[in-house]
mmCIF file of C-alpha atoms in Angstrom:
data_model
loop_
_atom_site.group_PDB
_atom_site.id
_atom_site.type_symbol
_atom_site.label_atom_id
_atom_site.label_comp_id
_atom_site.label_asym_id
_atom_site.label_seq_id
_atom_site.Cartn_x
_atom_site.Cartn_y
_atom_site.Cartn_z
ATOM 1 C CA MET A 1 -212.080 8.400 71.257
ATOM 2 C CA ASN A 2 -209.094 7.496 73.423
ATOM 3 C CA LEU A 3 -205.528 7.014 72.241
ATOM 4 C CA ILE A 4 -205.620 3.209 72.466
ATOM 5 C CA GLU A 5 -208.660 3.047 70.225
ATOM 6 C CA SER A 6 -207.017 5.418 67.723
ATOM 7 C CA ILE A 7 -203.944 3.193 67.562
ATOM 8 C CA ARG A 8 -206.141 0.097 67.111
ATOM 9 C CA LEU A 9 -208.019 1.704 64.232
ATOM 10 C CA ALA A 10 -204.737 2.800 62.645
ATOM 11 C CA LEU A 11 -203.379 -0.754 62.762
ATOM 12 C CA VAL A 12 -206.647 -2.112 61.328
ATOM 13 C CA GLY A 13 -206.322 0.405 58.479
ATOM 14 C CA LEU A 14 -202.738 -0.713 57.794
ATOM 15 C CA ALA A 15 -203.811 -4.361 57.720
ATOM 16 C CA ALA A 16 -206.636 -3.582 55.322
ATOM 17 C CA ASN A 17 -204.309 -1.904 52.787
ATOM 18 C CA LYS A 18 -201.082 -3.847 53.194
ATOM 19 C CA LEU A 19 -199.413 -2.973 49.887
ATOM 20 C CA ARG A 20 -200.199 0.730 50.092
ATOM 21 C CA ALA A 21 -199.090 0.824 53.727
ATOM 22 C CA PHE A 22 -195.817 -0.903 52.875
ATOM 23 C CA LEU A 23 -195.080 1.448 49.972
ATOM 24 C CA THR A 24 -195.865 4.406 52.246
ATOM 25 C CA MET A 25 -193.467 3.103 54.899
ATOM 26 C CA LEU A 26 -190.721 2.226 52.401
ATOM 27 C CA GLY A 27 -189.024 5.614 52.619
ATOM 28 C CA ILE A 28 -188.980 5.419 56.426
ATOM 29 C CA ILE A 29 -187.700 1.824 56.317
ATOM 30 C CA ILE A 30 -184.855 2.753 53.972
ATOM 31 C CA GLY A 31 -184.037 5.888 55.962
ATOM 32 C CA VAL A 32 -183.902 4.209 59.383
ATOM 33 C CA GLY A 33 -182.056 1.187 57.982
ATOM 34 C CA ALA A 34 -179.485 3.427 56.272
ATOM 35 C CA VAL A 35 -178.964 5.569 59.378
ATOM 36 C CA ILE A 36 -178.369 2.547 61.625
ATOM 37 C CA THR A 37 -176.158 0.730 59.109
ATOM 38 C CA LEU A 38 -173.971 3.726 58.240
ATOM 39 C CA ILE A 39 -173.557 4.902 61.816
ATOM 40 C CA SER A 40 -172.675 1.344 62.869
ATOM 41 C CA VAL A 41 -170.070 1.206 60.101
ATOM 42 C CA GLY A 42 -168.723 4.583 61.201
ATOM 43 C CA ARG A 43 -168.370 3.353 64.777
ATOM 44 C CA GLY A 44 -166.661 0.226 63.462
ATOM 45 C CA VAL A 45 -164.133 2.345 61.557
ATOM 46 C CA GLU A 46 -163.447 4.351 64.731
ATOM 47 C CA ALA A 47 -162.814 1.108 66.638
ATOM 48 C CA VAL A 48 -160.418 -0.102 63.918
ATOM 49 C CA VAL A 49 -158.464 3.175 64.067
ATOM 50 C CA ILE A 50 -158.219 2.951 67.866
ATOM 51 C CA ASP A 51 -157.061 -0.685 67.747
ATOM 52 C CA GLU A 52 -154.416 0.076 65.117
ATOM 53 C CA PHE A 53 -152.944 2.987 67.067
ATOM 54 C CA GLN A 54 -152.954 0.984 70.287
ATOM 55 C CA GLY A 55 -151.262 -1.875 68.442
ATOM 56 C CA LEU A 56 -148.328 0.307 67.373
ATOM 57 C CA GLY A 57 -146.726 0.067 70.809
ATOM 58 C CA ASN A 58 -146.861 1.538 74.311
ATOM 59 C CA ASN A 59 -146.012 5.123 75.326
ATOM 60 C CA LEU A 60 -144.972 6.050 71.794
ATOM 61 C CA LEU A 61 -144.027 9.437 70.419
ATOM 62 C CA PHE A 62 -143.913 9.960 66.648
ATOM 63 C CA VAL A 63 -141.467 12.340 64.983
ATOM 64 C CA PHE A 64 -142.591 13.497 61.540
ATOM 65 C CA PRO A 65 -140.734 15.684 59.039
ATOM 66 C CA GLY A 66 -142.288 19.113 58.501
ATOM 67 C CA ASN A 67 -144.579 21.176 60.706
ATOM 68 C CA ILE A 68 -147.900 19.306 60.919
ATOM 69 C CA ASP A 69 -151.111 20.673 62.409
ATOM 70 C CA PRO A 70 -152.221 17.937 64.880
ATOM 71 C CA THR A 71 -155.857 19.069 64.566
ATOM 72 C CA ASP A 72 -155.734 18.358 60.821
ATOM 73 C CA PRO A 73 -153.291 15.528 60.062
ATOM 74 C CA ALA A 74 -154.508 15.417 56.460
ATOM 75 C CA ALA A 75 -153.252 18.965 55.825
ATOM 76 C CA PRO A 76 -149.851 19.325 54.113
ATOM 77 C CA ALA A 77 -146.853 19.910 56.368
ATOM 78 C CA ARG A 78 -145.518 23.460 56.678
ATOM 79 C CA ALA A 79 -141.948 24.682 57.035
ATOM 80 C CA GLY A 80 -140.486 21.785 55.097
ATOM 81 C CA GLY A 81 -136.774 21.881 55.956
ATOM 82 C CA ALA A 82 -134.518 19.020 54.950
ATOM 83 C CA GLY A 83 -136.520 16.280 56.717
ATOM 84 C CA LEU A 84 -135.340 13.704 59.221
ATOM 85 C CA THR A 85 -132.043 11.827 59.120
ATOM 86 C CA LEU A 86 -130.430 8.783 60.659
ATOM 87 C CA ASP A 87 -128.233 11.145 62.686
ATOM 88 C CA ASP A 88 -131.388 12.644 64.210
ATOM 89 C CA ALA A 89 -132.456 9.205 65.393
ATOM 90 C CA GLU A 90 -129.024 8.497 66.836
ATOM 91 C CA ALA A 91 -129.051 11.829 68.700
ATOM 92 C CA LEU A 92 -132.478 11.066 70.178
ATOM 93 C CA ALA A 93 -131.183 7.678 71.331
ATOM 94 C CA ASP A 94 -128.452 9.334 73.406
ATOM 95 C CA PRO A 95 -129.504 8.810 77.071
ATOM 96 C CA PHE A 96 -127.493 11.855 78.149
ATOM 97 C CA LEU A 97 -129.419 14.130 75.791
ATOM 98 C CA VAL A 98 -132.870 12.531 76.115
ATOM 99 C CA PRO A 99 -132.951 10.611 79.415
ATOM 100 C CA ASP A 100 -136.720 9.996 79.333
ATOM 101 C CA VAL A 101 -136.620 7.992 76.086
ATOM 102 C CA LEU A 102 -136.274 4.224 76.388
ATOM 103 C CA GLY A 103 -135.895 3.290 72.722
ATOM 104 C CA VAL A 104 -135.659 4.932 69.291
ATOM 105 C CA VAL A 105 -136.637 3.351 65.975
ATOM 106 C CA PRO A 106 -136.019 5.159 62.671
ATOM 107 C CA SER A 107 -138.036 3.893 59.727
ATOM 108 C CA TYR A 108 -137.277 4.161 56.010
ATOM 109 C CA ASP A 109 -140.212 2.712 54.055
ATOM 110 C CA ARG A 110 -140.621 2.075 50.339
ATOM 111 C CA PRO A 111 -142.981 -0.113 48.276
ATOM 112 C CA ALA A 112 -141.415 -2.955 46.313
ATOM 113 C CA ILE A 113 -142.174 -6.281 44.666
ATOM 114 C CA VAL A 114 -140.930 -9.318 46.593
ATOM 115 C CA LEU A 115 -140.248 -12.534 44.654
ATOM 116 C CA ARG A 116 -139.869 -16.133 45.772
ATOM 117 C CA GLY A 117 -139.592 -18.473 42.848
ATOM 118 C CA ARG A 118 -142.725 -17.880 40.778
ATOM 119 C CA GLN A 119 -144.598 -16.296 43.650
ATOM 120 C CA GLU A 120 -144.582 -12.535 44.057
ATOM 121 C CA THR A 121 -146.302 -9.869 46.138
ATOM 122 C CA ARG A 122 -146.197 -6.099 46.325
ATOM 123 C CA THR A 123 -145.562 -4.928 49.860
ATOM 124 C CA THR A 124 -143.797 -2.330 52.011
ATOM 125 C CA ILE A 125 -140.097 -2.727 52.702
ATOM 126 C CA SER A 126 -139.271 -1.090 56.008
ATOM 127 C CA GLY A 127 -135.680 -0.377 56.954
ATOM 128 C CA THR A 128 -135.359 -0.205 60.724
ATOM 129 C CA ASN A 129 -133.055 -1.047 63.619
ATOM 130 C CA THR A 130 -132.793 -3.651 66.378
ATOM 131 C CA ASP A 131 -135.031 -1.710 68.797
ATOM 132 C CA PHE A 132 -138.063 -2.297 66.565
ATOM 133 C CA PRO A 133 -139.558 -5.307 68.446
ATOM 134 C CA GLN A 134 -139.358 -3.613 71.848
ATOM 135 C CA VAL A 135 -140.541 -0.143 70.779
ATOM 136 C CA ARG A 136 -143.280 -1.305 68.415
ATOM 137 C CA ASN A 137 -144.250 -4.328 70.550
ATOM 138 C CA PHE A 138 -143.965 -6.493 67.440
ATOM 139 C CA TYR A 139 -141.934 -9.693 67.887
ATOM 140 C CA PRO A 140 -141.050 -12.689 65.705
ATOM 141 C CA VAL A 141 -142.957 -15.927 66.351
ATOM 142 C CA LEU A 142 -140.452 -17.912 64.291
ATOM 143 C CA GLY A 143 -136.737 -17.330 63.951
ATOM 144 C CA ASP A 144 -134.988 -14.199 65.190
ATOM 145 C CA PHE A 145 -134.745 -10.474 64.577
ATOM 146 C CA PHE A 146 -131.624 -9.031 62.999
ATOM 147 C CA THR A 147 -128.733 -7.967 65.203
ATOM 148 C CA GLU A 148 -126.382 -5.019 65.599
ATOM 149 C CA THR A 149 -123.873 -6.980 63.530
ATOM 150 C CA ASP A 150 -126.410 -7.199 60.694
ATOM 151 C CA LEU A 151 -126.927 -3.431 60.942
ATOM 152 C CA ALA A 152 -123.228 -2.635 60.932
ATOM 153 C CA SER A 153 -122.477 -4.898 57.954
ATOM 154 C CA GLY A 154 -125.603 -4.120 55.915
ATOM 155 C CA SER A 155 -126.587 -7.797 55.880
ATOM 156 C CA ARG A 156 -129.187 -9.002 53.391
ATOM 157 C CA VAL A 157 -131.506 -10.534 55.964
ATOM 158 C CA ALA A 158 -135.278 -10.027 56.279
ATOM 159 C CA VAL A 159 -138.083 -10.523 58.768
ATOM 160 C CA ILE A 160 -141.453 -10.922 57.058
ATOM 161 C CA GLY A 161 -145.038 -10.270 58.157
ATOM 162 C CA GLN A 162 -147.850 -12.811 58.148
ATOM 163 C CA THR A 163 -149.517 -11.400 55.018
ATOM 164 C CA VAL A 164 -146.279 -11.632 53.021
ATOM 165 C CA TYR A 165 -145.795 -15.181 54.295
ATOM 166 C CA GLU A 166 -149.293 -16.170 53.108
ATOM 167 C CA GLU A 167 -148.606 -14.689 49.666
ATOM 168 C CA LEU A 168 -145.229 -16.376 49.156
ATOM 169 C CA PHE A 169 -145.514 -19.686 51.038
ATOM 170 C CA GLU A 170 -147.858 -22.630 51.232
ATOM 171 C CA PRO A 171 -149.751 -23.099 54.524
ATOM 172 C CA GLY A 172 -147.496 -24.760 57.086
ATOM 173 C CA GLU A 173 -144.333 -24.273 55.017
ATOM 174 C CA PHE A 174 -141.283 -23.307 57.089
ATOM 175 C CA PRO A 175 -139.953 -19.910 55.900
ATOM 176 C CA ILE A 176 -136.786 -19.529 57.981
ATOM 177 C CA GLY A 177 -133.649 -19.783 55.843
ATOM 178 C CA GLU A 178 -135.540 -19.379 52.557
ATOM 179 C CA ASP A 179 -134.437 -16.787 49.995
ATOM 180 C CA ILE A 180 -136.505 -13.952 48.551
ATOM 181 C CA ARG A 181 -135.632 -11.192 46.076
ATOM 182 C CA ILE A 182 -136.283 -7.504 46.715
ATOM 183 C CA ASN A 183 -135.433 -5.153 43.833
ATOM 184 C CA ASN A 184 -133.367 -7.996 42.333
ATOM 185 C CA VAL A 185 -131.306 -8.318 45.526
ATOM 186 C CA ASN A 186 -131.299 -11.667 47.337
ATOM 187 C CA PHE A 187 -132.315 -11.725 51.016
ATOM 188 C CA ARG A 188 -132.445 -14.581 53.512
ATOM 189 C CA ILE A 189 -135.505 -14.825 55.769
ATOM 190 C CA ILE A 190 -134.449 -15.035 59.414
ATOM 191 C CA GLY A 191 -137.792 -14.337 61.141
ATOM 192 C CA LEU A 192 -141.575 -14.403 60.817
ATOM 193 C CA LEU A 193 -143.472 -11.715 62.737
ATOM 194 C CA GLU A 194 -146.491 -12.372 64.924
ATOM 195 C CA GLU A 195 -149.877 -11.499 63.470
ATOM 196 C CA LYS A 196 -150.959 -7.943 64.242
ATOM 197 C CA GLY A 197 -153.923 -7.573 61.935
ATOM 198 C CA GLY A 198 -155.318 -4.270 60.720
ATOM 199 C CA SER A 199 -157.882 -2.801 58.395
ATOM 200 C CA GLY A 200 -158.008 -2.935 54.633
ATOM 201 C CA PHE A 201 -156.537 0.558 54.690
ATOM 202 C CA ASN A 202 -153.428 -0.452 56.627
ATOM 203 C CA ASP A 203 -152.519 -4.111 57.029
ATOM 204 C CA GLN A 204 -149.780 -4.143 59.658
ATOM 205 C CA ASP A 205 -148.771 -7.672 58.612
ATOM 206 C CA ASP A 206 -148.097 -6.651 55.012
ATOM 207 C CA LEU A 207 -144.430 -5.676 55.368
ATOM 208 C CA VAL A 208 -140.864 -6.894 55.191
ATOM 209 C CA LEU A 209 -138.346 -5.613 57.730
ATOM 210 C CA VAL A 210 -134.672 -5.269 56.760
ATOM 211 C CA PRO A 211 -131.717 -3.544 58.455
ATOM 212 C CA ILE A 212 -131.995 0.186 57.790
ATOM 213 C CA SER A 213 -128.401 0.275 56.586
ATOM 214 C CA THR A 214 -129.256 -2.332 53.945
ATOM 215 C CA ALA A 215 -132.421 -0.495 52.873
ATOM 216 C CA GLN A 216 -130.626 2.836 52.536
ATOM 217 C CA GLN A 217 -127.485 1.610 50.803
ATOM 218 C CA ARG A 218 -128.509 -1.446 48.745
ATOM 219 C CA LEU A 219 -132.219 -1.092 47.990
ATOM 220 C CA PHE A 220 -133.409 2.509 47.832
ATOM 221 C CA PRO A 221 -131.319 5.677 47.443
ATOM 222 C CA ALA A 222 -131.463 7.525 50.748
ATOM 223 C CA ARG A 223 -128.444 9.838 50.746
ATOM 224 C CA ARG A 224 -129.191 13.551 50.511
ATOM 225 C CA ALA A 225 -127.053 16.162 48.803
ATOM 226 C CA ASP A 226 -125.366 16.960 52.123
ATOM 227 C CA GLY A 227 -124.421 13.306 52.609
ATOM 228 C CA GLU A 228 -126.970 12.582 55.358
ATOM 229 C CA LEU A 229 -129.171 9.469 55.195
ATOM 230 C CA ARG A 230 -132.866 10.367 55.264
ATOM 231 C CA VAL A 231 -135.566 8.545 57.219
ATOM 232 C CA ASP A 232 -139.349 8.855 56.929
ATOM 233 C CA ILE A 233 -140.411 8.747 60.568
ATOM 234 C CA ILE A 234 -138.857 8.158 63.981
ATOM 235 C CA TYR A 235 -140.682 6.216 66.689
ATOM 236 C CA THR A 236 -139.608 6.814 70.291
ATOM 237 C CA GLN A 237 -140.732 4.949 73.385
ATOM 238 C CA VAL A 238 -140.963 6.961 76.595
ATOM 239 C CA LEU A 239 -139.975 5.474 79.938
ATOM 240 C CA ASP A 240 -143.351 6.317 81.459
ATOM 241 C CA GLU A 241 -146.559 7.910 80.238
ATOM 242 C CA ASP A 242 -146.214 10.620 82.901
ATOM 243 C CA ARG A 243 -142.867 11.632 81.371
ATOM 244 C CA GLN A 244 -144.172 12.246 77.838
ATOM 245 C CA GLU A 245 -144.202 16.029 78.123
ATOM 246 C CA ALA A 246 -140.672 16.055 79.529
ATOM 247 C CA ALA A 247 -139.490 13.726 76.760
ATOM 248 C CA ILE A 248 -141.063 15.945 74.085
ATOM 249 C CA ILE A 249 -139.241 19.020 75.448
ATOM 250 C CA GLN A 250 -135.941 17.121 75.471
ATOM 251 C CA MET A 251 -136.480 15.795 71.950
ATOM 252 C CA GLU A 252 -137.422 19.223 70.583
ATOM 253 C CA ALA A 253 -134.237 20.727 72.010
ATOM 254 C CA VAL A 254 -132.091 17.976 70.451
ATOM 255 C CA LEU A 255 -133.744 18.174 67.027
ATOM 256 C CA ARG A 256 -133.630 21.985 66.896
ATOM 257 C CA GLU A 257 -129.908 21.795 67.570
ATOM 258 C CA GLN A 258 -129.488 19.017 64.988
ATOM 259 C CA HIS A 259 -131.284 21.130 62.371
ATOM 260 C CA ASN A 260 -129.604 24.411 63.350
ATOM 261 C CA ILE A 261 -132.954 26.102 64.034
ATOM 262 C CA THR A 262 -132.686 29.493 65.760
ATOM 263 C CA PHE A 263 -135.039 30.473 68.556
ATOM 264 C CA ARG A 264 -137.076 32.703 66.205
ATOM 265 C CA ASP A 265 -137.683 30.039 63.569
ATOM 266 C CA GLU A 266 -140.401 27.386 63.466
ATOM 267 C CA ASP A 267 -139.613 23.716 63.892
ATOM 268 C CA ASP A 268 -139.210 21.752 60.665
ATOM 269 C CA PHE A 269 -140.420 18.613 62.446
ATOM 270 C CA THR A 270 -143.457 17.561 64.483
ATOM 271 C CA ILE A 271 -143.583 15.390 67.588
ATOM 272 C CA LEU A 272 -146.953 13.811 68.351
ATOM 273 C CA SER A 273 -148.092 11.336 70.969
ATOM 274 C CA GLN A 274 -150.399 8.386 70.357
ATOM 275 C CA SER A 275 -153.241 10.164 72.143
ATOM 276 C CA GLU A 276 -152.852 13.264 69.943
ATOM 277 C CA LEU A 277 -152.851 11.226 66.750
ATOM 278 C CA LEU A 278 -155.758 9.131 67.956
ATOM 279 C CA GLY A 279 -157.716 12.247 68.912
ATOM 280 C CA ALA A 280 -157.080 13.876 65.533
ATOM 281 C CA PHE A 281 -158.134 10.831 63.541
ATOM 282 C CA GLY A 282 -161.017 10.239 65.949
ATOM 283 C CA GLU A 283 -162.375 13.696 65.122
ATOM 284 C CA ILE A 284 -162.156 12.908 61.414
ATOM 285 C CA THR A 285 -163.987 9.595 61.762
ATOM 286 C CA SER A 286 -166.624 11.184 64.028
ATOM 287 C CA VAL A 287 -167.318 13.906 61.475
ATOM 288 C CA LEU A 288 -167.481 11.243 58.761
ATOM 289 C CA THR A 289 -169.969 9.217 60.819
ATOM 290 C CA ILE A 290 -172.190 12.253 61.382
ATOM 291 C CA PHE A 291 -171.976 13.126 57.677
ATOM 292 C CA LEU A 292 -173.057 9.615 56.703
ATOM 293 C CA GLY A 293 -175.909 9.765 59.204
ATOM 294 C CA VAL A 294 -177.135 13.094 57.821
ATOM 295 C CA ILE A 295 -177.086 11.765 54.260
ATOM 296 C CA ALA A 296 -179.059 8.712 55.334
ATOM 297 C CA GLY A 297 -181.439 10.937 57.304
ATOM 298 C CA ILE A 298 -182.446 12.755 54.124
ATOM 299 C CA SER A 299 -184.312 9.633 53.037
ATOM 300 C CA LEU A 300 -186.366 9.928 56.245
ATOM 301 C CA LEU A 301 -187.576 13.304 55.032
ATOM 302 C CA VAL A 302 -188.442 11.750 51.671
ATOM 303 C CA GLY A 303 -190.369 9.066 53.552
ATOM 304 C CA GLY A 304 -192.182 11.812 55.492
ATOM 305 C CA ILE A 305 -193.311 13.414 52.252
ATOM 306 C CA GLY A 306 -194.666 10.019 51.183
ATOM 307 C CA ILE A 307 -196.629 9.785 54.441
ATOM 308 C CA MET A 308 -198.092 13.265 53.921
ATOM 309 C CA ASN A 309 -199.103 12.342 50.380
ATOM 310 C CA ILE A 310 -200.874 9.124 51.374
ATOM 311 C CA MET A 311 -202.583 10.800 54.337
ATOM 312 C CA LEU A 312 -203.973 13.506 52.047
ATOM 313 C CA VAL A 313 -205.303 10.766 49.776
ATOM 314 C CA SER A 314 -206.768 9.048 52.841
ATOM 315 C CA VAL A 315 -208.553 12.259 53.916
ATOM 316 C CA THR A 316 -210.086 12.546 50.436
ATOM 317 C CA GLU A 317 -211.180 8.889 50.434
ATOM 318 C CA ARG A 318 -212.712 9.113 53.903
ATOM 319 C CA THR A 319 -214.446 12.464 53.583
ATOM 320 C CA ARG A 320 -217.934 10.975 54.052
ATOM 321 C CA GLU A 321 -216.700 8.970 57.065
ATOM 322 C CA ILE A 322 -215.347 12.169 58.621
ATOM 323 C CA GLY A 323 -218.661 13.946 58.002
ATOM 324 C CA LEU A 324 -220.603 11.069 59.565
ATOM 325 C CA ARG A 325 -218.379 11.024 62.664
ATOM 326 C CA LYS A 326 -218.762 14.765 63.113
ATOM 327 C CA ALA A 327 -222.529 14.456 62.676
ATOM 328 C CA VAL A 328 -222.716 11.985 65.603
ATOM 329 C CA GLY A 329 -220.660 14.184 67.896
ATOM 330 C CA ALA A 330 -216.947 13.755 67.065
ATOM 331 C CA LYS A 331 -215.049 16.916 67.934
ATOM 332 C CA TYR A 332 -212.201 18.689 66.152
ATOM 333 C CA ARG A 333 -209.590 17.150 68.422
ATOM 334 C CA ASP A 334 -210.983 13.618 67.895
ATOM 335 C CA ILE A 335 -210.563 13.801 64.118
ATOM 336 C CA LEU A 336 -207.181 15.522 64.464
ATOM 337 C CA THR A 337 -205.951 12.876 66.922
ATOM 338 C CA GLN A 338 -207.120 9.976 64.776
ATOM 339 C CA PHE A 339 -205.277 11.093 61.642
ATOM 340 C CA LEU A 340 -202.162 12.148 63.568
ATOM 341 C CA VAL A 341 -202.042 8.766 65.293
ATOM 342 C CA GLU A 342 -202.385 7.013 61.941
ATOM 343 C CA ALA A 343 -199.444 8.979 60.511
ATOM 344 C CA VAL A 344 -197.291 8.307 63.590
ATOM 345 C CA VAL A 345 -198.181 4.581 63.579
ATOM 346 C CA ILE A 346 -197.211 4.287 59.901
ATOM 347 C CA ALA A 347 -193.875 6.015 60.589
ATOM 348 C CA SER A 348 -193.200 4.029 63.787
ATOM 349 C CA VAL A 349 -193.937 0.654 62.208
ATOM 350 C CA GLY A 350 -191.676 1.641 59.310
ATOM 351 C CA GLY A 351 -189.025 2.637 61.866
ATOM 352 C CA VAL A 352 -189.172 -0.756 63.589
ATOM 353 C CA ILE A 353 -188.852 -2.576 60.259
ATOM 354 C CA GLY A 354 -186.000 -0.203 59.337
ATOM 355 C CA LEU A 355 -184.293 -1.105 62.628
ATOM 356 C CA ILE A 356 -184.351 -4.781 61.644
ATOM 357 C CA VAL A 357 -183.062 -3.934 58.146
ATOM 358 C CA GLY A 358 -180.275 -1.787 59.628
ATOM 359 C CA ALA A 359 -179.197 -4.502 62.069
ATOM 360 C CA ILE A 360 -179.089 -7.037 59.213
ATOM 361 C CA GLY A 361 -177.112 -4.569 57.073
ATOM 362 C CA ALA A 362 -174.548 -4.021 59.850
ATOM 363 C CA ALA A 363 -174.201 -7.795 60.325
ATOM 364 C CA VAL A 364 -173.731 -8.384 56.585
ATOM 365 C CA ILE A 365 -171.019 -5.710 56.358
ATOM 366 C CA SER A 366 -169.282 -7.227 59.383
ATOM 367 C CA ASP A 367 -169.329 -10.664 57.704
ATOM 368 C CA LEU A 368 -168.001 -9.273 54.408
ATOM 369 C CA SER A 369 -165.208 -7.403 56.196
ATOM 370 C CA PRO A 370 -164.079 -9.417 59.244
ATOM 371 C CA LEU A 371 -161.582 -6.711 60.236
ATOM 372 C CA LEU A 372 -164.422 -4.186 60.494
ATOM 373 C CA GLU A 373 -166.453 -5.325 63.479
ATOM 374 C CA THR A 374 -169.773 -3.490 63.303
ATOM 375 C CA SER A 375 -172.428 -3.524 65.974
ATOM 376 C CA VAL A 376 -175.716 -1.680 66.250
ATOM 377 C CA ASP A 377 -175.255 1.664 67.965
ATOM 378 C CA TRP A 378 -178.252 1.915 70.320
ATOM 379 C CA ASN A 379 -178.014 5.694 70.528
ATOM 380 C CA SER A 380 -178.498 5.839 66.758
ATOM 381 C CA VAL A 381 -181.414 3.376 67.090
ATOM 382 C CA ALA A 382 -183.184 5.596 69.623
ATOM 383 C CA LEU A 383 -182.485 8.666 67.495
ATOM 384 C CA ALA A 384 -183.721 7.042 64.282
ATOM 385 C CA ILE A 385 -186.940 5.660 65.837
ATOM 386 C CA THR A 386 -187.691 8.956 67.591
ATOM 387 C CA PHE A 387 -186.963 10.902 64.421
ATOM 388 C CA SER A 388 -189.177 8.616 62.327
ATOM 389 C CA ALA A 389 -192.070 9.093 64.767
ATOM 390 C CA GLY A 390 -191.407 12.827 64.671
ATOM 391 C CA VAL A 391 -191.467 12.731 60.878
ATOM 392 C CA GLY A 392 -194.871 11.036 61.009
ATOM 393 C CA LEU A 393 -196.136 13.635 63.460
ATOM 394 C CA PHE A 394 -194.795 16.570 61.443
ATOM 395 C CA PHE A 395 -195.900 15.407 58.009
ATOM 396 C CA GLY A 396 -199.213 14.068 59.321
ATOM 397 C CA LEU A 397 -200.175 17.364 60.934
ATOM 398 C CA TYR A 398 -201.387 19.097 57.774
ATOM 399 C CA PRO A 399 -203.572 16.197 56.522
ATOM 400 C CA ALA A 400 -204.973 15.732 60.046
ATOM 401 C CA THR A 401 -205.768 19.447 60.357
ATOM 402 C CA ARG A 402 -207.392 19.430 56.947
ATOM 403 C CA ALA A 403 -209.549 16.477 57.945
ATOM 404 C CA ALA A 404 -210.529 18.037 61.283
ATOM 405 C CA ARG A 405 -211.581 21.302 59.613
ATOM 406 C CA LEU A 406 -214.011 19.683 57.176
ATOM 407 C CA ASN A 407 -217.565 20.945 57.433
ATOM 408 C CA PRO A 408 -219.750 17.944 58.351
ATOM 409 C CA ILE A 409 -222.540 18.901 55.921
ATOM 410 C CA ASP A 410 -220.113 19.353 53.001
ATOM 411 C CA ALA A 411 -218.365 16.111 53.972
ATOM 412 C CA LEU A 412 -221.634 14.136 53.966
ATOM 413 C CA ARG A 413 -222.515 15.515 50.518
ATOM 414 C CA TYR A 414 -219.053 14.617 49.113
ATOM 415 C CA GLU A 415 -219.218 12.148 46.219
#
């Protein structure tokens, strides 16, 4: 019997026992569908992370307090020190000390409730300086950004993000000149930022920008015991991507001097580039994607066990048929091939149906979460289909061997 005929007989057998065939394939369908859906979601998360980091600005360096391992950004910082200060940011902005840095933006961020009349929203208040639009590539679409005069005087002015606007204002309402309250302090809105977007984990539009002097002195206590004003992070924009390494060396020298760190001591700060941060988080999301795929793949093994079980039942049901075929000249390999092909066909058909289920699942998740754009990863499709066929081959081998080894006389006498 040739391979084509074996496949035809396998499909005829599936059509004759539709319900049993479907229940046998169910584990494979769920497994392949889960693998494709979860890997597609994982790839979508990776794309969101990449877009968010690219949206932060161009040629950025990030200065964090503490000594952070760039290969594991989730690990706690070592060598704590006193943290970063506003004086550190001002020293980094000195063109004589750090000539390869174009702009410096300190950031002092705290959560707070923002009120406008009866409307309120909980958001992030970010104290920053006038270089923010240029360094972070984040400009107002209405109104203006605050000025050096606002910084020097600690003015109560605010620039709001699109999400905050949607929470506090009616669609089409003009926000410029309106008053809001932050921690019971009145602020006047002078600008509305362009829409940046982001994931559910980090909505870049859900923020209110105020002068850092106002944030540190009127809203949130920022003065340390030594009188310095703390900041959470410092963003620096390098003149050119090729000058990043030179800029990092210059910045390290300035900050070590600012923090009185001797040559034998470790830094109490960390400077990372966008590519380093993106690589670190990319490794995390890749591991997460693989982990999700492995978990989903376990159901393929469960489906394989189901195929083995039904094939053993099939061998028992068709014992007399096997004996008759052997009596008319069927060889060991003919019986073995027939049952192996049947197992592989069951697994492959289940894999194709699982592919459709997975594609639908990825599309549904994409519709439910517009920020998470999922698409079917064709490498995972090829892997899942190949693996499902392999599962059918592996788990069909024992029933096929058992069928091929039946003695034709005993098989014909089987009741």
